[in-house]
Amino acid sequence: VTEASISFDRAADFYDATRALPPHVQEPLTRTILSEVRSAGAERLLEVGIGTGRIARPLLERGLAVTGVDISLRMMERLSQQLGPRDAGPDLLLGDATRLPLADSSFRAALFVHVLHLVPGWESALAETRRVLASGGVALLYYERYESETLWGRRSEEKWVELLRQRGFARRRRPSREEIAGELERLGGSRRILELAEDVDRNTPATILEWTRLRVHSWTWEIPEELFFECLPEYESWLRREFDMDRELGDRAVYELEVWRFP
Ligand SMILES: C[S@@+](CC[C@H](N)C(=O)[O-])C[C@H]1O[C@@H](n2cnc3c(N)ncnc32)[C@H](O)[C@@H]1O
């Protein structure tokens, strides 16, 4: 399963520059995670797919003990390089979410941010989380919900699906938020959804085209190089036909934390 998960080795050097959360999201996220970890009676948080520590570093700065697991050594190296001189470093383990190198019932809180959709064996990753959580433990899942996705992000995605399908390439299926929720429920969890913040995400089609061209986002990585650059000109002409390239389009975003408690 390790081979098939999407490692972020290739993104280690540009991940932080392209994925920073705005302070009005990062701050309530940090605060809410800290408070949920405390109310679950956890002394240490497990973050599965810890990456460069975008989420974990502010938690470490506030004194929370963290154990991180990731399949990408390069991402975790970037994390270590960015720790402040006084920050307690996290325990970092090179390992796979579907086979956590951790004992049964050894944590009371686990965190997932932007990782489950990258793991083909996501059901096993959730079963593993259940296994390492003690009774009364919580799994915290962070999500961004874009309300007008249909307008434009979704249309771009559909365009790529079509372009790739015409050339006989099927994109890998990623689990939806509700599929993940269904599995957590099956594992005995009960959910609370906490709203952290909302705003309007603004981008021009020109920016989106540039990010696509640079293959910043992980959905582009599974497409073979040659095929990707064969589709790109057609995507670009479609985008230029359908949209005013320099007009900002707003997408209302709601930032949420799901708290799953297990008996
Ligand atoms: C989009 S990044 C998110 C990193 C961090 N959670 C954050 O929000 O900044 C996804 C991370 O999950 C890791 N990952 C992917 N599949 C994994 C797996 N099967 N087990 C553990 N980590 C995995 C990637 O290497 C990458 O570092």
Coordinates of C-alpha atoms and ligand atoms in Angstrom, one line a residue:
V1 CA 0.0 0.0 0.0
T2 CA 2.9 2.3 0.7
E3 CA 3.9 2.4 -3.0
A4 CA 0.4 3.5 -4.0
S5 CA -0.1 6.3 -1.4
I6 CA 0.8 9.7 -2.6
S7 CA 4.1 10.7 -1.0
F8 CA 4.9 14.4 -0.8
D9 CA 8.7 13.9 -1.3
R10 CA 8.5 16.0 -4.5
A11 CA 6.7 18.8 -2.7
A12 CA 8.9 19.2 0.3
D13 CA 10.6 22.3 -1.0
F14 CA 7.5 24.2 -2.0
Y15 CA 4.8 22.8 0.3
D16 CA 5.0 25.6 2.9
A17 CA 5.2 28.4 0.4
T18 CA 2.0 27.2 -1.4
R19 CA -0.1 25.8 1.4
A20 CA 0.1 28.3 4.2
L21 CA -3.2 28.7 6.1
P22 CA -4.4 32.3 6.6
P23 CA -4.0 33.4 10.3
H24 CA -7.7 33.6 10.7
V25 CA -7.9 29.9 10.1
Q26 CA -4.7 28.7 11.6
E27 CA -5.3 30.4 14.9
P28 CA -8.8 28.9 15.7
L29 CA -7.6 25.6 14.3
T30 CA -4.6 25.5 16.7
R31 CA -6.8 26.6 19.6
T32 CA -9.6 24.1 18.9
I33 CA -7.2 21.2 18.5
L34 CA -5.5 22.1 21.8
S35 CA -8.8 22.2 23.6
E36 CA -10.2 19.0 22.1
V37 CA -6.9 17.2 22.9
R38 CA -7.2 18.4 26.5
S39 CA -10.8 17.4 26.9
A40 CA -10.0 13.9 25.7
G41 CA -7.4 13.7 28.4
A42 CA -4.6 13.2 25.9
E43 CA -1.1 14.1 26.8
R44 CA 0.2 13.6 23.3
L45 CA -1.3 14.1 19.9
L46 CA -0.7 11.6 17.0
E47 CA -0.6 13.3 13.6
V48 CA -0.9 10.9 10.7
G49 CA 0.7 12.4 7.6
I50 CA 2.4 15.2 9.6
G51 CA 4.4 16.5 6.6
T52 CA 6.4 19.7 7.2
G53 CA 4.4 20.3 10.4
R54 CA 2.2 23.1 9.0
I55 CA -0.4 22.1 11.6
A56 CA 1.9 20.5 14.2
R57 CA 4.5 23.3 14.5
P58 CA 2.1 25.9 16.1
L59 CA 0.9 23.1 18.4
L60 CA 4.4 22.3 19.5
E61 CA 5.1 26.0 20.0
R62 CA 2.3 26.0 22.5
G63 CA 3.8 23.1 24.4
L64 CA 1.8 20.1 23.1
A65 CA 3.7 16.8 22.7
V66 CA 3.3 15.4 19.2
T67 CA 4.1 12.1 17.5
G68 CA 4.1 12.4 13.7
V69 CA 4.0 9.6 11.1
D70 CA 4.6 10.1 7.4
I71 CA 5.8 8.1 4.4
S72 CA 7.9 11.1 3.2
L73 CA 11.3 11.5 4.9
R74 CA 11.9 14.8 3.0
M75 CA 8.7 16.4 4.3
M76 CA 9.6 15.5 7.9
E77 CA 13.2 16.8 7.3
R78 CA 11.6 20.2 6.4
L79 CA 9.6 20.0 9.6
S80 CA 12.8 19.5 11.7
Q81 CA 14.6 22.3 9.9
Q82 CA 11.9 24.8 10.8
L83 CA 11.6 24.1 14.6
G84 CA 12.4 27.0 16.8
P85 CA 15.4 26.7 19.1
R86 CA 13.1 26.3 22.2
D87 CA 10.5 24.1 20.6
A88 CA 10.3 20.5 21.8
G89 CA 10.7 18.4 18.7
P90 CA 8.0 15.9 17.8
D91 CA 8.7 12.2 17.8
L92 CA 8.8 11.4 14.1
L93 CA 8.2 8.0 12.6
L94 CA 8.7 7.0 9.0
G95 CA 5.6 4.8 8.5
D96 CA 2.4 4.2 6.7
A97 CA -1.1 5.2 7.9
T98 CA -2.4 1.8 7.0
R99 CA 0.2 0.0 9.2
L100 CA 0.9 2.4 12.1
P101 CA 4.1 1.5 13.9
L102 CA 2.4 2.1 17.2
A103 CA 0.9 -0.1 20.0
D104 CA -2.8 -0.7 20.5
S105 CA -4.6 1.9 22.7
S106 CA -1.5 4.1 23.0
F107 CA -3.0 7.5 22.1
R108 CA -6.1 9.4 23.1
A109 CA -6.0 11.9 20.2
A110 CA -5.2 11.6 16.5
L111 CA -5.2 14.2 13.8
F112 CA -5.7 14.0 10.0
V113 CA -5.2 17.1 7.8
H114 CA -5.3 16.7 4.0
V115 CA -4.1 13.1 4.0
L116 CA -6.8 10.5 3.8
H117 CA -7.7 11.3 0.2
L118 CA -4.0 10.4 -0.7
V119 CA -4.2 6.9 0.8
P120 CA -5.8 4.2 -1.4
G121 CA -6.2 2.0 1.8
W122 CA -7.9 4.8 3.7
E123 CA -10.3 2.3 5.3
S124 CA -7.3 0.5 6.8
A125 CA -5.9 3.8 7.9
L126 CA -9.1 4.5 9.8
A127 CA -9.1 1.0 11.3
E128 CA -5.5 1.5 12.4
T129 CA -6.4 4.8 14.0
R130 CA -9.2 3.1 15.9
R131 CA -6.7 0.4 17.0
V132 CA -4.2 2.9 18.4
L133 CA -6.8 5.0 20.1
A134 CA -7.7 4.1 23.7
S135 CA -11.4 4.1 24.8
G136 CA -12.7 7.7 25.0
G137 CA -10.1 8.8 22.5
V138 CA -10.8 11.2 19.6
A139 CA -9.9 11.4 15.9
L140 CA -9.8 15.0 14.6
L141 CA -10.3 15.6 10.9
Y142 CA -9.8 19.1 9.4
Y143 CA -11.8 20.0 6.2
E144 CA -12.2 23.0 3.9
R145 CA -15.7 23.2 2.4
Y146 CA -16.0 25.3 -0.7
E147 CA -19.5 26.3 -1.3
S148 CA -19.5 27.5 -4.9
E149 CA -17.1 24.8 -6.1
T150 CA -19.5 24.0 -8.9
L151 CA -18.9 27.4 -10.4
W152 CA -15.3 27.0 -11.3
G153 CA -13.0 24.7 -9.4
R154 CA -15.3 21.8 -10.0
R155 CA -15.6 22.7 -13.7
S156 CA -11.8 22.7 -14.1
E157 CA -11.7 19.3 -12.5
E158 CA -14.4 18.0 -14.7
K159 CA -12.5 19.3 -17.7
W160 CA -9.4 17.4 -16.7
V161 CA -11.3 14.2 -16.1
E162 CA -12.8 14.6 -19.7
L163 CA -9.4 15.4 -21.3
L164 CA -7.8 12.4 -19.6
R165 CA -10.6 10.1 -20.3
Q166 CA -10.5 10.9 -24.0
R167 CA -6.9 9.6 -23.9
G168 CA -7.8 6.5 -22.0
F169 CA -6.5 7.6 -18.5
A170 CA -8.8 7.3 -15.5
R171 CA -7.9 9.4 -12.5
R172 CA -7.6 7.6 -9.2
R173 CA -10.7 7.7 -7.1
R174 CA -10.4 9.7 -3.8
P175 CA -12.7 9.1 -0.9
S176 CA -15.3 11.8 -0.2
R177 CA -15.7 13.3 3.2
E178 CA -19.0 11.5 3.7
E179 CA -17.5 8.1 2.8
I180 CA -14.8 8.7 5.4
A181 CA -17.5 9.7 7.9
G182 CA -19.5 6.5 7.1
E183 CA -16.4 4.4 7.8
L184 CA -15.7 6.2 11.1
E185 CA -19.3 5.6 12.1
R186 CA -19.0 1.9 11.3
L187 CA -16.0 1.8 13.6
G188 CA -18.2 3.1 16.4
G189 CA -17.3 6.8 16.3
S190 CA -19.7 9.6 17.0
R191 CA -19.2 13.0 15.3
R192 CA -19.3 16.6 16.3
I193 CA -18.6 19.3 13.6
L194 CA -17.0 22.5 14.8
E195 CA -16.9 25.5 12.5
L196 CA -13.6 27.3 12.8
A197 CA -13.8 30.1 10.3
E198 CA -15.1 31.2 7.0
D199 CA -14.0 33.5 4.3
V200 CA -14.0 34.0 0.5
D201 CA -11.1 32.4 -1.3
R202 CA -10.2 34.6 -4.2
N203 CA -8.2 33.5 -7.3
T204 CA -8.0 34.4 -10.9
P205 CA -8.1 31.8 -13.6
A206 CA -4.6 33.0 -14.6
T207 CA -3.3 31.9 -11.2
I208 CA -5.1 28.6 -11.3
L209 CA -3.6 28.0 -14.8
E210 CA -0.1 28.8 -13.4
W211 CA -0.5 26.4 -10.4
T212 CA -1.7 23.7 -12.8
R213 CA 1.2 24.3 -15.2
L214 CA 3.7 24.1 -12.3
R215 CA 2.0 20.9 -10.9
V216 CA 1.7 22.4 -7.5
H217 CA -1.2 20.2 -6.4
S218 CA -1.1 16.5 -5.8
W219 CA -4.0 15.6 -8.2
T220 CA -1.6 16.4 -11.1
W221 CA 1.2 14.1 -10.0
E222 CA -0.5 10.8 -10.9
I223 CA -0.8 11.9 -14.5
P224 CA 2.2 10.8 -16.6
E225 CA 4.4 13.8 -17.6
E226 CA 3.9 13.4 -21.3
L227 CA 0.1 13.0 -21.0
F228 CA -0.2 16.0 -18.7
F229 CA 1.6 18.3 -21.1
E230 CA -0.4 16.9 -24.0
C231 CA -3.6 17.9 -22.2
L232 CA -2.4 21.3 -20.9
P233 CA -2.8 23.4 -24.1
E234 CA -6.4 22.2 -24.5
Y235 CA -7.2 22.9 -20.9
E236 CA -5.7 26.4 -21.3
S237 CA -7.8 27.2 -24.4
W238 CA -10.9 26.0 -22.7
L239 CA -10.1 28.1 -19.7
R240 CA -9.5 31.2 -21.8
R241 CA -12.7 30.6 -23.7
E242 CA -14.9 30.1 -20.6
F243 CA -13.4 32.7 -18.2
D244 CA -12.0 36.2 -18.0
M245 CA -8.4 35.1 -17.0
D246 CA -7.7 38.1 -14.8
R247 CA -11.0 38.5 -13.1
E248 CA -10.9 37.3 -9.5
L249 CA -13.5 34.6 -8.7
G250 CA -14.7 34.2 -5.2
D251 CA -15.4 30.9 -3.6
R252 CA -17.0 30.9 -0.1
A253 CA -15.0 28.6 2.1
V254 CA -16.0 27.2 5.5
Y255 CA -13.2 25.6 7.6
E256 CA -14.3 22.8 9.9
L257 CA -12.9 20.3 12.4
E258 CA -14.7 17.0 12.8
V259 CA -14.3 15.5 16.3
W260 CA -14.9 11.7 16.3
R261 CA -15.1 10.2 19.8
F262 CA -14.8 6.4 20.2
P263 CA -16.3 4.4 23.0
Ligands
LIG1 C1 -1.1 17.3 1.9 S1 0.2 16.8 2.9 C2 -0.4 17.3 4.5 C3 0.6 17.4 5.6 C4 0.1 18.0 6.9 N1 -0.9 17.2 7.5 C5 -0.5 19.4 6.6 O1 -1.7 19.6 6.7 O2 0.3 20.3 6.3 C6 0.0 15.0 3.0 C7 1.0 14.2 3.8 O3 0.6 12.9 4.0 C8 1.7 12.0 3.7 N2 1.1 10.7 3.3 C9 0.6 10.3 2.2 N3 0.2 9.0 2.2 C10 0.5 8.6 3.5 C11 0.4 7.3 4.2 N4 -0.1 6.3 3.6 N5 0.9 7.3 5.5 C12 1.4 8.3 6.1 N6 1.6 9.5 5.5 C13 1.1 9.7 4.2 C14 2.4 12.7 2.5 O4 3.8 12.3 2.4 C15 2.4 14.2 3.0 O5 3.4 14.6 3.8

